[in-house]
Amino acid sequence: LAHHKLPFAHPIPAGMSDTTDPEAKILEALDAVQPHALIGVSAQGGCFTEAVLKKMAELHKQPVILALSNPTHKAECTAREAYEHTDGAAIFASGSPFDPVTLADGRSFVPGQGNNAYVFPGIGLAALASGAKHLTDSDMFVAANCLASLVDQARLDQGCLYPPLEDIREVSAEIAAAVAANIHERGDATLPRPEDLVAHCKSLMYEPTVA
């Protein structure tokens, strides 16, 4: 395994079979590890099968299903599959956009798109606004926490993990301010700290307008 994957790896439990069936291998791993989340980044379209999704729903009240592979036909499952096979319990996000889903009982869900556009511009803007000497893991954590705080209850009630993409500029400014504050607080800034970090970050943002 690559070094950055090792902290997340588990020893293979005794008694696991040497099956080569992809679905059986995943189900066996779920039984052994009982994860709260499935993160799909393998571009193996459809590998989060009905059986796999139902197993996740058996293991946890709100299983996290992240089908992040692109393009759509490479997604590990669709939004509809995730919601239908977990009886609406899944916390779902995908790399490709999916339409809202309405189940047979009338419940509606709005799947979020797990796109790095939500955090990367804000992190870069924070580095610019603070004159950061370094970016650290703590900056990534602050950015993620800030992003989560920007999802209102109405979106959460719809099963959506992200704020509307139409609000990306405001989201980026808030993340930039939070990360810049973190940079200043640990002493990695080379520029003076402005009184209003959000306003300062907004002042540095490119405005795509035509004169």
mmCIF file of C-alpha atoms in Angstrom:
data_model
loop_
_atom_site.group_PDB
_atom_site.id
_atom_site.type_symbol
_atom_site.label_atom_id
_atom_site.label_comp_id
_atom_site.label_asym_id
_atom_site.label_seq_id
_atom_site.Cartn_x
_atom_site.Cartn_y
_atom_site.Cartn_z
ATOM 1 C CA LEU A 1 0.000 0.000 0.000
ATOM 2 C CA ALA A 2 1.060 3.582 -0.586
ATOM 3 C CA HIS A 3 2.279 5.319 2.579
ATOM 4 C CA HIS A 4 -0.722 7.658 2.793
ATOM 5 C CA LYS A 5 -3.102 4.669 2.822
ATOM 6 C CA LEU A 6 -1.376 2.710 5.579
ATOM 7 C CA PRO A 7 -2.990 4.557 8.539
ATOM 8 C CA PHE A 8 -6.409 3.473 7.278
ATOM 9 C CA ALA A 9 -5.570 -0.163 6.548
ATOM 10 C CA HIS A 10 -6.765 -3.058 8.710
ATOM 11 C CA PRO A 11 -5.069 -6.418 9.196
ATOM 12 C CA ILE A 12 -6.851 -9.141 7.243
ATOM 13 C CA PRO A 13 -8.974 -11.011 9.815
ATOM 14 C CA ALA A 14 -8.399 -14.723 10.226
ATOM 15 C CA GLY A 15 -10.813 -16.883 8.313
ATOM 16 C CA MET A 16 -11.485 -14.551 5.391
ATOM 17 C CA SER A 17 -11.896 -16.423 2.130
ATOM 18 C CA ASP A 18 -9.824 -16.053 -1.019
ATOM 19 C CA THR A 19 -12.893 -15.373 -3.150
ATOM 20 C CA THR A 20 -12.349 -13.367 -6.312
ATOM 21 C CA ASP A 21 -15.996 -12.296 -6.594
ATOM 22 C CA PRO A 22 -15.989 -8.479 -6.142
ATOM 23 C CA GLU A 23 -19.344 -8.276 -4.346
ATOM 24 C CA ALA A 24 -18.508 -11.183 -2.027
ATOM 25 C CA LYS A 25 -15.161 -9.581 -1.158
ATOM 26 C CA ILE A 26 -16.821 -6.295 -0.213
ATOM 27 C CA LEU A 27 -19.524 -8.030 1.852
ATOM 28 C CA GLU A 28 -16.904 -10.060 3.674
ATOM 29 C CA ALA A 29 -14.904 -6.911 4.424
ATOM 30 C CA LEU A 30 -18.041 -5.163 5.712
ATOM 31 C CA ASP A 31 -18.754 -8.021 8.096
ATOM 32 C CA ALA A 32 -15.169 -7.969 9.358
ATOM 33 C CA VAL A 33 -14.624 -4.205 9.705
ATOM 34 C CA GLN A 34 -18.195 -2.850 10.047
ATOM 35 C CA PRO A 35 -17.301 0.609 8.675
ATOM 36 C CA HIS A 36 -19.565 3.613 9.099
ATOM 37 C CA ALA A 37 -18.644 4.859 5.616
ATOM 38 C CA LEU A 38 -17.952 3.476 2.161
ATOM 39 C CA ILE A 39 -15.731 5.749 0.073
ATOM 40 C CA GLY A 40 -15.719 4.872 -3.606
ATOM 41 C CA VAL A 41 -12.689 6.162 -5.511
ATOM 42 C CA SER A 42 -11.828 3.101 -7.593
ATOM 43 C CA ALA A 43 -13.789 3.917 -10.786
ATOM 44 C CA GLN A 44 -15.448 0.485 -10.563
ATOM 45 C CA GLY A 45 -18.944 1.424 -11.691
ATOM 46 C CA GLY A 46 -21.753 -0.257 -9.780
ATOM 47 C CA CYS A 47 -19.568 -2.017 -7.202
ATOM 48 C CA PHE A 48 -21.765 -0.702 -4.377
ATOM 49 C CA THR A 49 -24.454 -3.245 -5.222
ATOM 50 C CA GLU A 50 -27.885 -3.656 -3.692
ATOM 51 C CA ALA A 51 -26.499 -6.297 -1.318
ATOM 52 C CA VAL A 52 -23.616 -4.041 -0.289
ATOM 53 C CA LEU A 53 -25.882 -1.058 0.370
ATOM 54 C CA LYS A 54 -28.368 -3.159 2.329
ATOM 55 C CA LYS A 55 -25.514 -4.558 4.420
ATOM 56 C CA MET A 56 -24.367 -1.017 5.254
ATOM 57 C CA ALA A 57 -27.909 -0.165 6.346
ATOM 58 C CA GLU A 58 -27.941 -3.257 8.573
ATOM 59 C CA LEU A 59 -24.668 -2.255 10.190
ATOM 60 C CA HIS A 60 -25.478 1.404 10.864
ATOM 61 C CA LYS A 61 -28.530 3.623 11.281
ATOM 62 C CA GLN A 62 -27.164 6.255 8.867
ATOM 63 C CA PRO A 63 -24.455 4.726 6.676
ATOM 64 C CA VAL A 64 -22.263 7.168 4.774
ATOM 65 C CA ILE A 65 -22.106 6.274 1.085
ATOM 66 C CA LEU A 66 -19.643 8.317 -0.992
ATOM 67 C CA ALA A 67 -19.650 7.258 -4.653
ATOM 68 C CA LEU A 68 -16.960 9.685 -5.761
ATOM 69 C CA SER A 69 -15.680 8.202 -9.027
ATOM 70 C CA ASN A 70 -16.170 10.103 -12.293
ATOM 71 C CA PRO A 71 -17.718 10.161 -14.853
ATOM 72 C CA THR A 72 -21.236 9.056 -13.964
ATOM 73 C CA HIS A 73 -20.969 5.569 -15.427
ATOM 74 C CA LYS A 74 -17.949 4.957 -13.175
ATOM 75 C CA ALA A 75 -19.845 5.897 -10.004
ATOM 76 C CA GLU A 76 -19.951 3.064 -7.479
ATOM 77 C CA CYS A 77 -23.736 3.507 -7.242
ATOM 78 C CA THR A 78 -26.338 6.081 -8.176
ATOM 79 C CA ALA A 79 -28.108 8.342 -5.720
ATOM 80 C CA ARG A 80 -31.359 6.466 -6.260
ATOM 81 C CA GLU A 81 -29.706 3.134 -5.539
ATOM 82 C CA ALA A 82 -28.127 4.472 -2.363
ATOM 83 C CA TYR A 83 -31.408 5.828 -1.017
ATOM 84 C CA GLU A 84 -33.645 2.980 -2.185
ATOM 85 C CA HIS A 85 -31.464 0.135 -0.923
ATOM 86 C CA THR A 86 -30.973 1.766 2.500
ATOM 87 C CA ASP A 87 -34.630 2.800 2.831
ATOM 88 C CA GLY A 88 -33.605 6.445 2.777
ATOM 89 C CA ALA A 89 -31.082 6.055 5.586
ATOM 90 C CA ALA A 90 -27.930 6.720 3.559
ATOM 91 C CA ILE A 91 -25.927 9.914 3.881
ATOM 92 C CA PHE A 92 -24.920 10.160 0.253
ATOM 93 C CA ALA A 93 -22.604 12.241 -1.885
ATOM 94 C CA SER A 94 -21.117 11.619 -5.301
ATOM 95 C CA GLY A 95 -18.380 12.840 -7.593
ATOM 96 C CA SER A 96 -20.810 13.214 -10.494
ATOM 97 C CA PRO A 97 -24.060 15.175 -10.180
ATOM 98 C CA PHE A 98 -27.281 13.233 -9.653
ATOM 99 C CA ASP A 99 -30.854 14.521 -9.758
ATOM 100 C CA PRO A 100 -32.992 14.682 -6.598
ATOM 101 C CA VAL A 101 -34.597 11.372 -5.635
ATOM 102 C CA THR A 102 -38.167 10.752 -4.476
ATOM 103 C CA LEU A 103 -38.860 7.363 -2.930
ATOM 104 C CA ALA A 104 -42.114 5.435 -3.295
ATOM 105 C CA ASP A 105 -43.298 6.662 0.111
ATOM 106 C CA GLY A 106 -42.921 10.302 -0.971
ATOM 107 C CA ARG A 107 -39.684 11.145 0.857
ATOM 108 C CA SER A 108 -37.371 13.331 -1.214
ATOM 109 C CA PHE A 109 -33.592 13.630 -1.049
ATOM 110 C CA VAL A 110 -31.107 16.005 -2.683
ATOM 111 C CA PRO A 111 -27.746 14.293 -3.249
ATOM 112 C CA GLY A 112 -24.664 16.429 -2.749
ATOM 113 C CA GLN A 113 -21.779 16.533 -5.180
ATOM 114 C CA GLY A 114 -18.479 15.983 -3.372
ATOM 115 C CA ASN A 115 -16.422 18.405 -5.423
ATOM 116 C CA ASN A 116 -13.084 19.848 -4.335
ATOM 117 C CA ALA A 117 -14.305 23.208 -5.675
ATOM 118 C CA TYR A 118 -15.959 23.659 -2.279
ATOM 119 C CA VAL A 119 -12.649 23.970 -0.403
ATOM 120 C CA PHE A 120 -9.630 24.375 -2.670
ATOM 121 C CA PRO A 121 -10.336 27.985 -3.773
ATOM 122 C CA GLY A 122 -10.871 29.035 -0.152
ATOM 123 C CA ILE A 123 -7.670 27.346 1.023
ATOM 124 C CA GLY A 124 -5.667 29.015 -1.738
ATOM 125 C CA LEU A 125 -7.264 32.374 -0.987
ATOM 126 C CA ALA A 126 -6.383 31.967 2.694
ATOM 127 C CA ALA A 127 -2.737 31.406 1.791
ATOM 128 C CA LEU A 128 -2.778 34.545 -0.343
ATOM 129 C CA ALA A 129 -4.627 36.648 2.232
ATOM 130 C CA SER A 130 -2.292 35.703 5.077
ATOM 131 C CA GLY A 131 0.971 35.297 3.182
ATOM 132 C CA ALA A 132 1.168 31.795 4.631
ATOM 133 C CA LYS A 133 4.602 30.241 5.032
ATOM 134 C CA HIS A 134 3.077 26.769 5.238
ATOM 135 C CA LEU A 135 -0.238 24.991 4.843
ATOM 136 C CA THR A 136 -0.775 22.112 7.242
ATOM 137 C CA ASP A 137 -3.234 19.315 7.954
ATOM 138 C CA SER A 138 -4.904 21.599 10.492
ATOM 139 C CA ASP A 139 -5.807 24.009 7.680
ATOM 140 C CA MET A 140 -7.565 21.178 5.836
ATOM 141 C CA PHE A 141 -9.439 20.310 9.034
ATOM 142 C CA VAL A 142 -10.493 23.933 9.576
ATOM 143 C CA ALA A 143 -11.677 24.166 5.952
ATOM 144 C CA ALA A 144 -13.735 20.982 6.290
ATOM 145 C CA ASN A 145 -15.296 22.145 9.558
ATOM 146 C CA CYS A 146 -16.134 25.529 8.089
ATOM 147 C CA LEU A 147 -17.734 23.935 5.029
ATOM 148 C CA ALA A 148 -19.856 21.683 7.239
ATOM 149 C CA SER A 149 -21.023 24.683 9.288
ATOM 150 C CA LEU A 150 -22.319 26.355 6.118
ATOM 151 C CA VAL A 151 -24.878 23.596 5.435
ATOM 152 C CA ASP A 152 -28.191 24.761 6.858
ATOM 153 C CA GLN A 153 -30.785 22.516 8.505
ATOM 154 C CA ALA A 154 -33.073 22.580 5.480
ATOM 155 C CA ARG A 155 -30.304 21.092 3.332
ATOM 156 C CA LEU A 156 -29.477 18.510 5.989
ATOM 157 C CA ASP A 157 -33.146 17.512 6.180
ATOM 158 C CA GLN A 158 -32.990 16.815 2.435
ATOM 159 C CA GLY A 159 -29.988 14.545 2.939
ATOM 160 C CA CYS A 160 -27.558 17.010 1.364
ATOM 161 C CA LEU A 161 -24.037 17.289 2.783
ATOM 162 C CA TYR A 162 -23.059 20.488 0.991
ATOM 163 C CA PRO A 163 -24.289 24.076 0.584
ATOM 164 C CA PRO A 164 -25.693 25.044 -2.839
ATOM 165 C CA LEU A 165 -22.973 25.265 -5.473
ATOM 166 C CA GLU A 166 -24.489 28.595 -6.531
ATOM 167 C CA ASP A 167 -23.197 29.991 -3.209
ATOM 168 C CA ILE A 168 -19.615 28.947 -3.947
ATOM 169 C CA ARG A 169 -18.145 32.466 -3.807
ATOM 170 C CA GLU A 170 -19.601 33.140 -0.368
ATOM 171 C CA VAL A 171 -18.551 29.663 0.756
ATOM 172 C CA SER A 172 -15.016 30.254 -0.509
ATOM 173 C CA ALA A 173 -14.762 33.584 1.336
ATOM 174 C CA GLU A 174 -15.906 32.038 4.619
ATOM 175 C CA ILE A 175 -13.488 29.120 4.285
ATOM 176 C CA ALA A 176 -10.660 31.465 3.345
ATOM 177 C CA ALA A 177 -11.294 33.605 6.428
ATOM 178 C CA ALA A 178 -11.426 30.575 8.736
ATOM 179 C CA VAL A 179 -8.220 29.074 7.335
ATOM 180 C CA ALA A 180 -6.444 32.454 7.330
ATOM 181 C CA ALA A 181 -7.376 32.890 10.997
ATOM 182 C CA ASN A 182 -5.852 29.484 11.721
ATOM 183 C CA ILE A 183 -2.674 30.459 9.869
ATOM 184 C CA HIS A 184 -2.372 33.694 11.858
ATOM 185 C CA GLU A 185 -3.048 31.965 15.169
ATOM 186 C CA ARG A 186 -0.216 29.466 14.750
ATOM 187 C CA GLY A 187 2.242 32.122 13.567
ATOM 188 C CA ASP A 188 2.629 31.097 9.935
ATOM 189 C CA ALA A 189 1.339 34.371 8.454
ATOM 190 C CA THR A 190 3.709 36.913 6.918
ATOM 191 C CA LEU A 191 1.090 39.647 6.392
ATOM 192 C CA PRO A 192 -0.710 41.738 9.022
ATOM 193 C CA ARG A 193 -4.026 40.345 10.216
ATOM 194 C CA PRO A 194 -6.918 42.551 9.047
ATOM 195 C CA GLU A 195 -9.748 43.345 11.435
ATOM 196 C CA ASP A 196 -12.352 41.722 9.172
ATOM 197 C CA LEU A 197 -10.907 38.614 7.545
ATOM 198 C CA VAL A 198 -14.041 37.779 5.539
ATOM 199 C CA ALA A 199 -14.176 41.253 4.008
ATOM 200 C CA HIS A 200 -10.441 41.162 3.333
ATOM 201 C CA CYS A 201 -10.687 37.796 1.587
ATOM 202 C CA LYS A 202 -13.606 39.015 -0.512
ATOM 203 C CA SER A 203 -11.565 42.057 -1.564
ATOM 204 C CA LEU A 204 -8.924 39.730 -3.017
ATOM 205 C CA MET A 205 -11.349 37.637 -5.045
ATOM 206 C CA TYR A 206 -11.382 37.940 -8.819
ATOM 207 C CA GLU A 207 -14.585 39.460 -10.193
ATOM 208 C CA PRO A 208 -15.350 38.076 -13.683
ATOM 209 C CA THR A 209 -17.056 41.198 -15.022
ATOM 210 C CA VAL A 210 -16.823 43.000 -18.337
ATOM 211 C CA ALA A 211 -16.356 46.756 -18.305
#
